mmCIF file of C-alpha atoms and ligand atoms in Angstrom:
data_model
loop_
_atom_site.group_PDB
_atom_site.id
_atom_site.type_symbol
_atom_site.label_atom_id
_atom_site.label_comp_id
_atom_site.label_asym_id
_atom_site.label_seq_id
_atom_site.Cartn_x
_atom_site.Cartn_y
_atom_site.Cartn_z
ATOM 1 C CA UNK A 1 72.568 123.894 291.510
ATOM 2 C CA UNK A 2 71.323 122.405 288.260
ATOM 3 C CA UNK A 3 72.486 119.091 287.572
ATOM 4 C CA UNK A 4 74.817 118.087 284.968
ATOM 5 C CA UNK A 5 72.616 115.205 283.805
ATOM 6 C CA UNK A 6 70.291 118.314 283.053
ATOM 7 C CA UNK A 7 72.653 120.509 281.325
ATOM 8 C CA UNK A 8 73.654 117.978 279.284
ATOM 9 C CA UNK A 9 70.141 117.445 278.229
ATOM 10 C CA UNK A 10 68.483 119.429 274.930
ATOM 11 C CA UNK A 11 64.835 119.739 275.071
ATOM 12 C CA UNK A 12 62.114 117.773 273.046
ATOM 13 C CA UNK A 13 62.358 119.893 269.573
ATOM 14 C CA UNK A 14 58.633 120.069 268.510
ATOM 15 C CA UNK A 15 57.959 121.825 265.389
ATOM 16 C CA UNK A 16 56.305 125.226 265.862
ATOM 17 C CA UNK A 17 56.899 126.908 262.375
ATOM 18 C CA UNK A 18 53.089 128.015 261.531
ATOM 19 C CA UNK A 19 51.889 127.097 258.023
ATOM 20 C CA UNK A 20 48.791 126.551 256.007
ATOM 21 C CA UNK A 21 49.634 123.070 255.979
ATOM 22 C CA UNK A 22 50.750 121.114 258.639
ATOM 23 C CA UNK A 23 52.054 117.794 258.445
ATOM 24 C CA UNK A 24 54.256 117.528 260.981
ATOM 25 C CA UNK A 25 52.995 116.071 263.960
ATOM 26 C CA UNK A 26 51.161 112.833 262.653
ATOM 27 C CA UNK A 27 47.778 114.137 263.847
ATOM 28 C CA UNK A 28 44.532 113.083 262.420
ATOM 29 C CA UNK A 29 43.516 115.625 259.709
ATOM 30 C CA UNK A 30 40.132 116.118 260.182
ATOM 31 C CA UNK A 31 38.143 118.266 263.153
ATOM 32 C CA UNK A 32 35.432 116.971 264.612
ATOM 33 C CA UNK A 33 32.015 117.263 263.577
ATOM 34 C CA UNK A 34 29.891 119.496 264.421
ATOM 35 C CA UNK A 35 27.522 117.783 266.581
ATOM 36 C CA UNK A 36 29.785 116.351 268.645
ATOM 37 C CA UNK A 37 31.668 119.554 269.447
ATOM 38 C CA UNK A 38 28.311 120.962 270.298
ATOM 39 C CA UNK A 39 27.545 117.879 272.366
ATOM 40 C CA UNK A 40 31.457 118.220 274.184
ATOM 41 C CA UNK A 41 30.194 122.383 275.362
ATOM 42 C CA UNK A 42 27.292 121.008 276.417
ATOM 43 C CA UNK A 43 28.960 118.486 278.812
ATOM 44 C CA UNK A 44 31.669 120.181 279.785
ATOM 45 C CA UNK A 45 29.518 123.488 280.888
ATOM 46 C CA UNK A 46 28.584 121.260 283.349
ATOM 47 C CA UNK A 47 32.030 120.270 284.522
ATOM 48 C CA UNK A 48 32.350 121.819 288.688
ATOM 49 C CA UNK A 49 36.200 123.174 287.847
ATOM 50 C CA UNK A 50 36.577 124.341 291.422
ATOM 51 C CA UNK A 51 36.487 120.418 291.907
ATOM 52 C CA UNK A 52 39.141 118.611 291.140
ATOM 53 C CA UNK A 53 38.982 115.389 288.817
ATOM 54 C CA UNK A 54 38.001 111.446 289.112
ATOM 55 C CA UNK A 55 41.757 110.315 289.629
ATOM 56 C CA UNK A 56 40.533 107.054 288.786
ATOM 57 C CA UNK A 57 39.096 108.590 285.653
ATOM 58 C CA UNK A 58 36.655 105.401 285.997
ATOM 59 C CA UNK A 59 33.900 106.114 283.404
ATOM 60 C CA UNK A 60 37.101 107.099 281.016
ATOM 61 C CA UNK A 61 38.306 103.584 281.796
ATOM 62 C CA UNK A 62 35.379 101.911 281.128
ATOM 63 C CA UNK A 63 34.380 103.231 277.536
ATOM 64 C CA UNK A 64 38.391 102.842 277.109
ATOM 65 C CA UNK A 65 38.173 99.426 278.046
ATOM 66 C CA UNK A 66 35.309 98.543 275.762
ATOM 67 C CA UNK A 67 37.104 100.446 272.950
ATOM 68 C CA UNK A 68 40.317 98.377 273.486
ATOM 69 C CA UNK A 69 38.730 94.955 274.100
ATOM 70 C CA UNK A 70 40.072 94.616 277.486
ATOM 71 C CA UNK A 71 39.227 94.993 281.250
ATOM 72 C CA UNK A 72 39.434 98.532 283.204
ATOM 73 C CA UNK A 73 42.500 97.028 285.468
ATOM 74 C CA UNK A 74 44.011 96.396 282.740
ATOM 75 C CA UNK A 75 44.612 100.210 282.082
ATOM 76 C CA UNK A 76 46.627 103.080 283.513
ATOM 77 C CA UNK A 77 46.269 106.656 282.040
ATOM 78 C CA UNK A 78 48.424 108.743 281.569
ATOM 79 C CA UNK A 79 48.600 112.819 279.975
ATOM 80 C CA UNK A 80 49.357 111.567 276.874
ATOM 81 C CA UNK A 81 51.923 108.452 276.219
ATOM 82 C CA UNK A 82 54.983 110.752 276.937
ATOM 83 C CA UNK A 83 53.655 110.216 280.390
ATOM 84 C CA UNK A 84 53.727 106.931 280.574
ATOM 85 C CA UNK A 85 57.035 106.507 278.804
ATOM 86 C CA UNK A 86 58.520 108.404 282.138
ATOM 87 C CA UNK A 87 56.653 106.501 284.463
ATOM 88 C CA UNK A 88 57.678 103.085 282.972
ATOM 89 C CA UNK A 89 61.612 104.266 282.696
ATOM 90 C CA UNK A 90 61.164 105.368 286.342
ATOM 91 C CA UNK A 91 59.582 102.055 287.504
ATOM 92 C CA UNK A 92 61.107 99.431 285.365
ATOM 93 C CA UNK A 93 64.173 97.683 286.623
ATOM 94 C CA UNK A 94 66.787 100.322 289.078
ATOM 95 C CA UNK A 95 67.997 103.292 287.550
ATOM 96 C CA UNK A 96 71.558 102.342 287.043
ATOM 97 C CA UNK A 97 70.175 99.511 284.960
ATOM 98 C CA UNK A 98 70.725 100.130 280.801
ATOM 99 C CA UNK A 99 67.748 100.754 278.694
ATOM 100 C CA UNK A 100 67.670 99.314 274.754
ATOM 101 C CA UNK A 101 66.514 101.746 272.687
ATOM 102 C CA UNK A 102 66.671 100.892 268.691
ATOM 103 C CA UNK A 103 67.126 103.738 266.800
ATOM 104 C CA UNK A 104 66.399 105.934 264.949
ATOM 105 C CA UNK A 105 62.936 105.913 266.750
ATOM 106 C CA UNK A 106 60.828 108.189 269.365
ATOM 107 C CA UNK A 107 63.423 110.472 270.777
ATOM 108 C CA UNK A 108 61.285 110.775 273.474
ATOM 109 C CA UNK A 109 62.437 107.331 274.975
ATOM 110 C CA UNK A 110 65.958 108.697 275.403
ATOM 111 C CA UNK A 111 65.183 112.268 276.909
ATOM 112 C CA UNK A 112 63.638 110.441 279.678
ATOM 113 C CA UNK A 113 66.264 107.941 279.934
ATOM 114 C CA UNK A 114 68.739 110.935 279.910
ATOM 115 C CA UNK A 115 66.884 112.606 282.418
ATOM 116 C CA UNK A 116 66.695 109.943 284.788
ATOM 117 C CA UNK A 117 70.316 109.371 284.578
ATOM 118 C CA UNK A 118 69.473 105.696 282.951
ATOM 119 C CA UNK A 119 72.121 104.394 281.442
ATOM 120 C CA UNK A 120 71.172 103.688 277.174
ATOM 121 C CA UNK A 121 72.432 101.223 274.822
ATOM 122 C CA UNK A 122 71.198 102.307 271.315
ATOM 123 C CA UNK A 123 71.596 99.596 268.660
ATOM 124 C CA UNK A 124 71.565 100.902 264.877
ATOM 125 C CA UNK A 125 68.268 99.375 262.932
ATOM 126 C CA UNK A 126 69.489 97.519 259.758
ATOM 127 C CA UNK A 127 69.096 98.720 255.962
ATOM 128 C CA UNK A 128 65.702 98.042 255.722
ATOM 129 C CA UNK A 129 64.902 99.515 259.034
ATOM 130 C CA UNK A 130 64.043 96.083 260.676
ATOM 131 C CA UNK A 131 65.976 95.093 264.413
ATOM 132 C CA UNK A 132 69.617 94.028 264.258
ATOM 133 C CA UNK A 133 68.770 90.767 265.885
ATOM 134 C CA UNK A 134 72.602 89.703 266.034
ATOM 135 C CA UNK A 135 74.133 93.190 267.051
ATOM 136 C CA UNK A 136 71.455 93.039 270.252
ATOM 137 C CA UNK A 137 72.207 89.522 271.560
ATOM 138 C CA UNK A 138 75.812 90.610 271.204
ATOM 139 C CA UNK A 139 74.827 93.000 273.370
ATOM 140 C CA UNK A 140 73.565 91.022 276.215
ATOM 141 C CA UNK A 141 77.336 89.123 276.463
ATOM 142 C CA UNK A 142 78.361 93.192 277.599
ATOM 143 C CA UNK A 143 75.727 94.337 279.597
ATOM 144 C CA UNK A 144 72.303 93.450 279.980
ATOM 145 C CA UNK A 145 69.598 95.978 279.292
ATOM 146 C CA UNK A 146 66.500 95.505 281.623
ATOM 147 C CA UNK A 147 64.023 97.482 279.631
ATOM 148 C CA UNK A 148 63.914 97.974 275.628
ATOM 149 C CA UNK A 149 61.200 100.396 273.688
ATOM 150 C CA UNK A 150 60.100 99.111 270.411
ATOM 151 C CA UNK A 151 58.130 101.855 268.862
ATOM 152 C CA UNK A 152 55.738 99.097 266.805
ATOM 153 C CA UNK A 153 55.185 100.701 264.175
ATOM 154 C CA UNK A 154 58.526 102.634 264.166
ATOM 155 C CA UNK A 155 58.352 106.552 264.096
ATOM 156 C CA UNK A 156 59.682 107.879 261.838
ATOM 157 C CA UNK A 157 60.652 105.169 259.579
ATOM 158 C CA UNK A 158 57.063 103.651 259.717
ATOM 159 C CA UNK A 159 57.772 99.880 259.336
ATOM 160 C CA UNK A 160 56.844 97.169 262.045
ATOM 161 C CA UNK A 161 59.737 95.354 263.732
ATOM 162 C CA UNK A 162 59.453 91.615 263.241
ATOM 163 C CA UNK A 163 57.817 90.376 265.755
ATOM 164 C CA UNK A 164 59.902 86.730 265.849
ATOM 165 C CA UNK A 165 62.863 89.315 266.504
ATOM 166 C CA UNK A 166 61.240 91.172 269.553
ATOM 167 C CA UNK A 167 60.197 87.816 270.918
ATOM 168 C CA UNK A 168 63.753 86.665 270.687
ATOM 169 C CA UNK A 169 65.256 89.668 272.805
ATOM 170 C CA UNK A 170 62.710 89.284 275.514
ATOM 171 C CA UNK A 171 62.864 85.894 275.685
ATOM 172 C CA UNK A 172 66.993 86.983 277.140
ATOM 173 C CA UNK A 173 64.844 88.604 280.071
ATOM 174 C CA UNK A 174 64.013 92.486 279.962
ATOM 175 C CA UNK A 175 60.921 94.299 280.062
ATOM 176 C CA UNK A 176 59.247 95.392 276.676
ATOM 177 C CA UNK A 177 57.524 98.118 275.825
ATOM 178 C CA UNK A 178 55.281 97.779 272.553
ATOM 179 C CA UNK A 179 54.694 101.901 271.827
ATOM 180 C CA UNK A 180 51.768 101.157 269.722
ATOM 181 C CA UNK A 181 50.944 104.934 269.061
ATOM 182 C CA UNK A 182 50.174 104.254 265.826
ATOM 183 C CA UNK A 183 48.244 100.950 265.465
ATOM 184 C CA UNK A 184 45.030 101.969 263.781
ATOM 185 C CA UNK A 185 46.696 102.199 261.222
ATOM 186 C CA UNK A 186 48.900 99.012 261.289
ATOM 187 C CA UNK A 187 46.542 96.484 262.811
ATOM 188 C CA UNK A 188 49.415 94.747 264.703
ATOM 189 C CA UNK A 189 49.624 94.120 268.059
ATOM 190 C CA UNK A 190 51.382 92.163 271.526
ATOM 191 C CA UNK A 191 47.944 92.865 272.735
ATOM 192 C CA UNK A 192 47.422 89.292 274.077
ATOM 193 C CA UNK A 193 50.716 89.320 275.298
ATOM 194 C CA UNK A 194 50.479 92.458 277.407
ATOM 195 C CA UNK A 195 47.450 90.862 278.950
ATOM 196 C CA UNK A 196 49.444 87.578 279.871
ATOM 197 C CA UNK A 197 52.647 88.301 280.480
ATOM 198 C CA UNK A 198 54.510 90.256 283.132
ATOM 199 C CA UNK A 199 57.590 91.413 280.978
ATOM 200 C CA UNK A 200 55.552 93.029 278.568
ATOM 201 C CA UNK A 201 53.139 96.043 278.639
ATOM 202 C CA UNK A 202 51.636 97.919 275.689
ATOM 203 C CA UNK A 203 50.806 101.427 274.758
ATOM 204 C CA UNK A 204 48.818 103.067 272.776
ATOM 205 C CA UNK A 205 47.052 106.939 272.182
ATOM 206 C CA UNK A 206 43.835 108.823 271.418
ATOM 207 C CA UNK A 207 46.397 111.574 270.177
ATOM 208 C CA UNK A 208 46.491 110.268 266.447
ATOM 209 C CA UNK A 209 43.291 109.148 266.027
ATOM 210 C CA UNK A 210 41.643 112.842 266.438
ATOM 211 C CA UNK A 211 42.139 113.830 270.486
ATOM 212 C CA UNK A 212 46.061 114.784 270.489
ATOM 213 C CA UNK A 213 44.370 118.031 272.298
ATOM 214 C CA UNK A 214 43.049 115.820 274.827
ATOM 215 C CA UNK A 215 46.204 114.611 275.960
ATOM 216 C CA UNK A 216 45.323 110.649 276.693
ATOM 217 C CA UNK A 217 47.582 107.733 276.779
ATOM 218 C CA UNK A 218 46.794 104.070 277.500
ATOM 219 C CA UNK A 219 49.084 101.290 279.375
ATOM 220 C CA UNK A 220 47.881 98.187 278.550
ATOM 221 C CA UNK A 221 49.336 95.540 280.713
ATOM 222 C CA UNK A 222 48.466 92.650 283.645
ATOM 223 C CA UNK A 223 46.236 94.005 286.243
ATOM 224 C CA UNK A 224 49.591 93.236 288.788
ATOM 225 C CA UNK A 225 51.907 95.372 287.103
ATOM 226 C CA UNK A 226 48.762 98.315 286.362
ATOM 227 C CA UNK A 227 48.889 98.333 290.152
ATOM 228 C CA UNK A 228 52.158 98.189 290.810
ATOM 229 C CA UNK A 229 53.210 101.276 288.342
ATOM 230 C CA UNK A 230 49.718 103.050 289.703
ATOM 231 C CA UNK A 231 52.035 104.114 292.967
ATOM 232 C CA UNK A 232 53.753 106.543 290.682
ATOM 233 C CA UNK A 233 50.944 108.171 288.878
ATOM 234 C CA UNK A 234 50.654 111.678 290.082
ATOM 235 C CA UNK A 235 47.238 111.902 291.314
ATOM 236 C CA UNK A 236 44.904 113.879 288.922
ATOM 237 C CA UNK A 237 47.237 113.291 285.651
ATOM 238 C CA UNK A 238 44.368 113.575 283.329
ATOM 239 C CA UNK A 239 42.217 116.954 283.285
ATOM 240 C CA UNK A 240 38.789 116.756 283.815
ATOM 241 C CA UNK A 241 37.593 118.455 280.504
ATOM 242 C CA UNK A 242 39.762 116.039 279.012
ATOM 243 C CA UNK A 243 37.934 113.257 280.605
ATOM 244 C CA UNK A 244 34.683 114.528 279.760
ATOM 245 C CA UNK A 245 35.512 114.807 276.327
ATOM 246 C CA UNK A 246 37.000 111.766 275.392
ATOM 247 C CA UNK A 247 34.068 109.366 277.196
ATOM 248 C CA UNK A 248 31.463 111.391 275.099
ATOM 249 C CA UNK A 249 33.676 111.194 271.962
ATOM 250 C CA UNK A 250 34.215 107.458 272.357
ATOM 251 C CA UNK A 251 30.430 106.641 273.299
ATOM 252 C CA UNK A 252 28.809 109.239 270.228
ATOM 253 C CA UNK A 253 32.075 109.894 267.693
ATOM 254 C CA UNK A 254 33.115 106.261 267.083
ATOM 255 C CA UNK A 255 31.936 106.315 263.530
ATOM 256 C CA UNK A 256 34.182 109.499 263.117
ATOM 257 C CA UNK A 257 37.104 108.220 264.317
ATOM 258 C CA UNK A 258 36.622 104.558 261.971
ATOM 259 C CA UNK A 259 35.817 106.510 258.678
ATOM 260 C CA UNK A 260 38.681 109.043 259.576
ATOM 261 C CA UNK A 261 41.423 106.002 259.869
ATOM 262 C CA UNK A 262 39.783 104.598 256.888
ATOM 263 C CA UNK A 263 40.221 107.711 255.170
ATOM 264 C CA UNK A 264 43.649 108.189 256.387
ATOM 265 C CA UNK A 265 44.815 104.468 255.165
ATOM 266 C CA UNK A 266 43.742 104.960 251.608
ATOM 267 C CA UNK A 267 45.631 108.523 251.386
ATOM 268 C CA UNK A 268 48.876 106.411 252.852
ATOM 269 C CA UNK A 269 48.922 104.424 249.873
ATOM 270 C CA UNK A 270 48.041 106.985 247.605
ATOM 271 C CA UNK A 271 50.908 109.442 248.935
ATOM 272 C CA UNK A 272 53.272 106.986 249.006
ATOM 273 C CA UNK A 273 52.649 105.834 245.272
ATOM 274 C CA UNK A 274 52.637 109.402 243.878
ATOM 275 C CA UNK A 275 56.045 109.722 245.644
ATOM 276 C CA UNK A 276 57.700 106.587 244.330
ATOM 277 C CA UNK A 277 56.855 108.653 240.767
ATOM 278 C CA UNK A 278 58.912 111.510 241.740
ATOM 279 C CA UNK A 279 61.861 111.174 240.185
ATOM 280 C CA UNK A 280 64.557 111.212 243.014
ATOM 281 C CA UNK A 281 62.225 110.432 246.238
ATOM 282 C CA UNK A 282 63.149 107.236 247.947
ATOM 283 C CA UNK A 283 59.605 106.063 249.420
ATOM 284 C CA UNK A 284 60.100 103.923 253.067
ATOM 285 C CA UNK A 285 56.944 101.801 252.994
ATOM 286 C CA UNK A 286 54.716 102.547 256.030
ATOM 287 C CA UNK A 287 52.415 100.846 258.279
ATOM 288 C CA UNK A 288 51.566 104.246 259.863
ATOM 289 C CA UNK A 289 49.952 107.743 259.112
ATOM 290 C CA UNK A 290 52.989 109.237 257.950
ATOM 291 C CA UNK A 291 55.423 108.481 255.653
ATOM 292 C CA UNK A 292 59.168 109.241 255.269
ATOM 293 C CA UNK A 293 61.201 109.654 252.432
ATOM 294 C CA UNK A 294 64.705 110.785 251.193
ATOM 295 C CA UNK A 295 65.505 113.243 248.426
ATOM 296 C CA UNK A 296 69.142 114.314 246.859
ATOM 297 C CA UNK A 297 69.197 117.636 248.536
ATOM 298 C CA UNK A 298 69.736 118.235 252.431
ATOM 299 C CA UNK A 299 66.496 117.459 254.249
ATOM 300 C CA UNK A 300 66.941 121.221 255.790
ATOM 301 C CA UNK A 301 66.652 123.044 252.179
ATOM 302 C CA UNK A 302 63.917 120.467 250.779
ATOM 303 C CA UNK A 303 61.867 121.553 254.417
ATOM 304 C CA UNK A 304 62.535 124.986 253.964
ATOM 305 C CA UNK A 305 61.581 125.245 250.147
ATOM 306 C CA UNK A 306 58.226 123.353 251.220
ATOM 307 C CA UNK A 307 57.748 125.654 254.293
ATOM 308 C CA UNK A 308 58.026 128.293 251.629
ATOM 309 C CA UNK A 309 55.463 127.164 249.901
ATOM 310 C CA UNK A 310 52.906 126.983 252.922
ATOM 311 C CA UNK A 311 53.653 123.202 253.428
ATOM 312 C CA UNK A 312 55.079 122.258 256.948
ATOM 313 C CA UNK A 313 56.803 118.599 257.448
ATOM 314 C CA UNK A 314 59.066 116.840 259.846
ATOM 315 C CA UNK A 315 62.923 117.028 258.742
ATOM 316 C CA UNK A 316 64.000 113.996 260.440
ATOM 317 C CA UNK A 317 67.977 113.948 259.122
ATOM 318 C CA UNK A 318 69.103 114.596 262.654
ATOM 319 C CA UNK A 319 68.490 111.314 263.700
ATOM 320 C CA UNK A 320 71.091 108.018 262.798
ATOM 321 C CA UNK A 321 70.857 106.451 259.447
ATOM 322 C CA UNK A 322 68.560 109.117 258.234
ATOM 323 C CA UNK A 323 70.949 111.644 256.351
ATOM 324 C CA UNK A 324 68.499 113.604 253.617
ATOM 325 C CA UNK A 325 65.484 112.311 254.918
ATOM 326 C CA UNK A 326 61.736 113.855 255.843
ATOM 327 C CA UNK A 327 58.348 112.419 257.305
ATOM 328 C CA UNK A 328 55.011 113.407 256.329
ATOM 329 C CA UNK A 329 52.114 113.229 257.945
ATOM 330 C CA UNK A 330 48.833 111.946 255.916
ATOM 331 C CA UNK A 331 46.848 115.131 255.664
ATOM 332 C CA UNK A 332 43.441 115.698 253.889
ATOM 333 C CA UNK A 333 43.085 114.668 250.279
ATOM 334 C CA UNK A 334 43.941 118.336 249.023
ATOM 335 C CA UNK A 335 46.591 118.810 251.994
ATOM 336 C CA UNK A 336 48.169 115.835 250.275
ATOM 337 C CA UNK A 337 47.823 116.672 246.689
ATOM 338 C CA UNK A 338 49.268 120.678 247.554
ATOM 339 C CA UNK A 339 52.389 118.649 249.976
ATOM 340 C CA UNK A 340 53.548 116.834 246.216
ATOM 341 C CA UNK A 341 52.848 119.157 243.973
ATOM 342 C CA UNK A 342 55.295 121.519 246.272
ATOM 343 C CA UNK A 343 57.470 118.479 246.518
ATOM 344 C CA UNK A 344 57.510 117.829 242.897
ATOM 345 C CA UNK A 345 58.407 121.250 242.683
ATOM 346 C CA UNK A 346 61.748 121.597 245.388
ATOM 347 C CA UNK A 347 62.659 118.346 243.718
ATOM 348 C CA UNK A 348 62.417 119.582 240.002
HETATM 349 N N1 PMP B 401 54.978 107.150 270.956
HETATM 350 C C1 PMP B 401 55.226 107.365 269.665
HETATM 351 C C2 PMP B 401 55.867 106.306 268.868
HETATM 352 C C3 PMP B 401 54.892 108.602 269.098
HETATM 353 O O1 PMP B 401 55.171 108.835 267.828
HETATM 354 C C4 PMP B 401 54.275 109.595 269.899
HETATM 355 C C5 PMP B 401 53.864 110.935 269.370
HETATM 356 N N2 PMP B 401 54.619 111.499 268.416
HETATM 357 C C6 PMP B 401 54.054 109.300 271.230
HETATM 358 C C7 PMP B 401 54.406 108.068 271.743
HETATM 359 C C8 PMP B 401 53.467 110.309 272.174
HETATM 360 O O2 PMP B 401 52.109 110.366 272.037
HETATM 361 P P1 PMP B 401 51.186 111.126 273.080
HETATM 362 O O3 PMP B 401 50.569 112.237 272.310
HETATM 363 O O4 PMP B 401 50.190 110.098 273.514
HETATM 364 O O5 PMP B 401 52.030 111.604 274.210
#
């Protein structure tokens, strides 16, 4: 009685080989300190668990909103982005209307759209991993798509889209989604815009700057369209430990969380200099906490050999236009230094 849209459908492949060393999954490195995880049993000791949650996680809201910059109807939560990318491709325009998806990007934006039955149109990024501006208004003369994801930066290739180009699609009338998973570590934003316009909503996670555990992602957008995609929301989407946690960590563990992406930044550029001297390694510059890269060899012997050697990373050749290559997470400074000398190594 399954349907065929389902069979048809392969499930989210996250990587579960265990390893010493695990840069796979673009987390944050470091664990939190001490005091604050002794602060977060404290707190949520106290948490009634025969109750069920604030589904207006309010107080969450609040220290989100003053972490953001913005106002609490401005935000809708959801258990981590992924849950807000399937409330957005539910909501946004009717179901038999096409979604754009550049790629390669987040698969995650075309599992949903798969699931949902949505119809995709998936426009090839250029050479230098920047929007094919041309090839997507030539798209628009076929069919127009109603919604478009722009992961901003891009995962995996790690490069922002220009921004004059993303402007340019919208302006032919869809909705656009400005994934910002990553942008403590890019800076960039449609911020503004996602507070004043209606065709364009942001997102962005506590899940790589040190909570992915926590499971929290933000919708940024006018307080209209909050409200409108709020009908969706299942009710208590966002655990109560989880909300516990991340209002302490965000009132006491701010510091943390700034020297971590601090930390994090400088690694980036010292990673991705030490791999431009491997002889063999083309380096993709990044604007995120990972990098990716392509060797000679088949990305699936070059992630094996490193897997062999305790070091776990993201083989990301199964996706368009990225034959032989891999993305690394920014680890620790000796999680980095023991990912190239293994590299150096395969490569050798
Ligand atoms: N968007 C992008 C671009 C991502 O890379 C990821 C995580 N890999 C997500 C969304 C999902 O993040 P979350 O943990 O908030 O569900």
């Amino acid at each position: 009685m399954l349907s065929l849209r389902l069979k048809s459908l392969k499930a989210y492949n996250t990587e579960t080989s265990k390893a010493k060393i695990k840069l796979s999954s673009n987390e944050l490195p470091y664990e939190l300190p001490d005091y604050l995880k002794t602060r977060i049993a404290q707190e949520i000791s106290k948490i009634p668990l025969n109750r069920y949650p604030d589904p207006l996680c309010a107080e969450l809201k609040e220290v989100l909103a003053d972490f953001f910059g913005i106002k609490e109807s401005n935000i809708l939560l959801g258990n981590g982005s992924d849950e807000l990318i399937y409330y957005i491709s539910t909501a946004v325009g009717e179901l038999n209307e096409a979604v754009l998806i550049p790629v390669p990007t987040f698969p995650m934006y075309e599992i949903i759209s798969r699931t949902l039955g949505r119809p995709r149109i998936e426009v090839l990024l250029k050479e230098d991993f920047d929007l094919d501006l041309e090839k997507i208004l030539e798209v628009f003369k076929e069919r127009k798509p109603i919604l478009a994801y722009f992961s901003f930066p891009n995962n995996p290739t790690g490069n922002l889209f220009s921004k004059e180009k993303i402007e340019r699609i919208r302006s032919e009338g869809l909705f656009a989604v400005l994934d910002e998973a990553y942008y403590h570590y890019s800076g960039n934003t449609f911020l503004k815009d996602a507070l004043e316009r209606e065709d364009t909503v942001v997102l962005r996670t506590l899940s790589k700057i040190g909570l992915a555990g926590l499971r929290i992602g933000i919708l940024i957008g006018k307080e209209e369209i909050i409200k409108e995609l709020d009908k969706i929301r299942l009710p208590f989407n966002i655990t109560y430990p989880s909300q516990v946690a991340a209002v302490l960590i965000l009132r006491e563990g701010r510091e943390f969380i700034e020297q971590s992406i601090k930390k994090v930044v400088s690694e980036r550029q010292r990673v991705y200099f030490e791999l431009q001297n491997i002889k063999g390694v083309e380096v993709f510059p990044s604007k995120a906490n990972f990098i990716l890269f392509r060797t000679p060899y088949p990305a699936s012997f070059v992630h094996e050999e490193l897997l062999k050697r305790g070091v776990l990373i993201r083989n990301m050749s199964y996706l368009p236009g990225l034959e032989r290559c891999l993305r690394v997470s920014i680890g620790k400074e000796e999680e980095n230094d023991a990912f190239l000398e293994a590299l150096s190594e395969v490569i050798k």
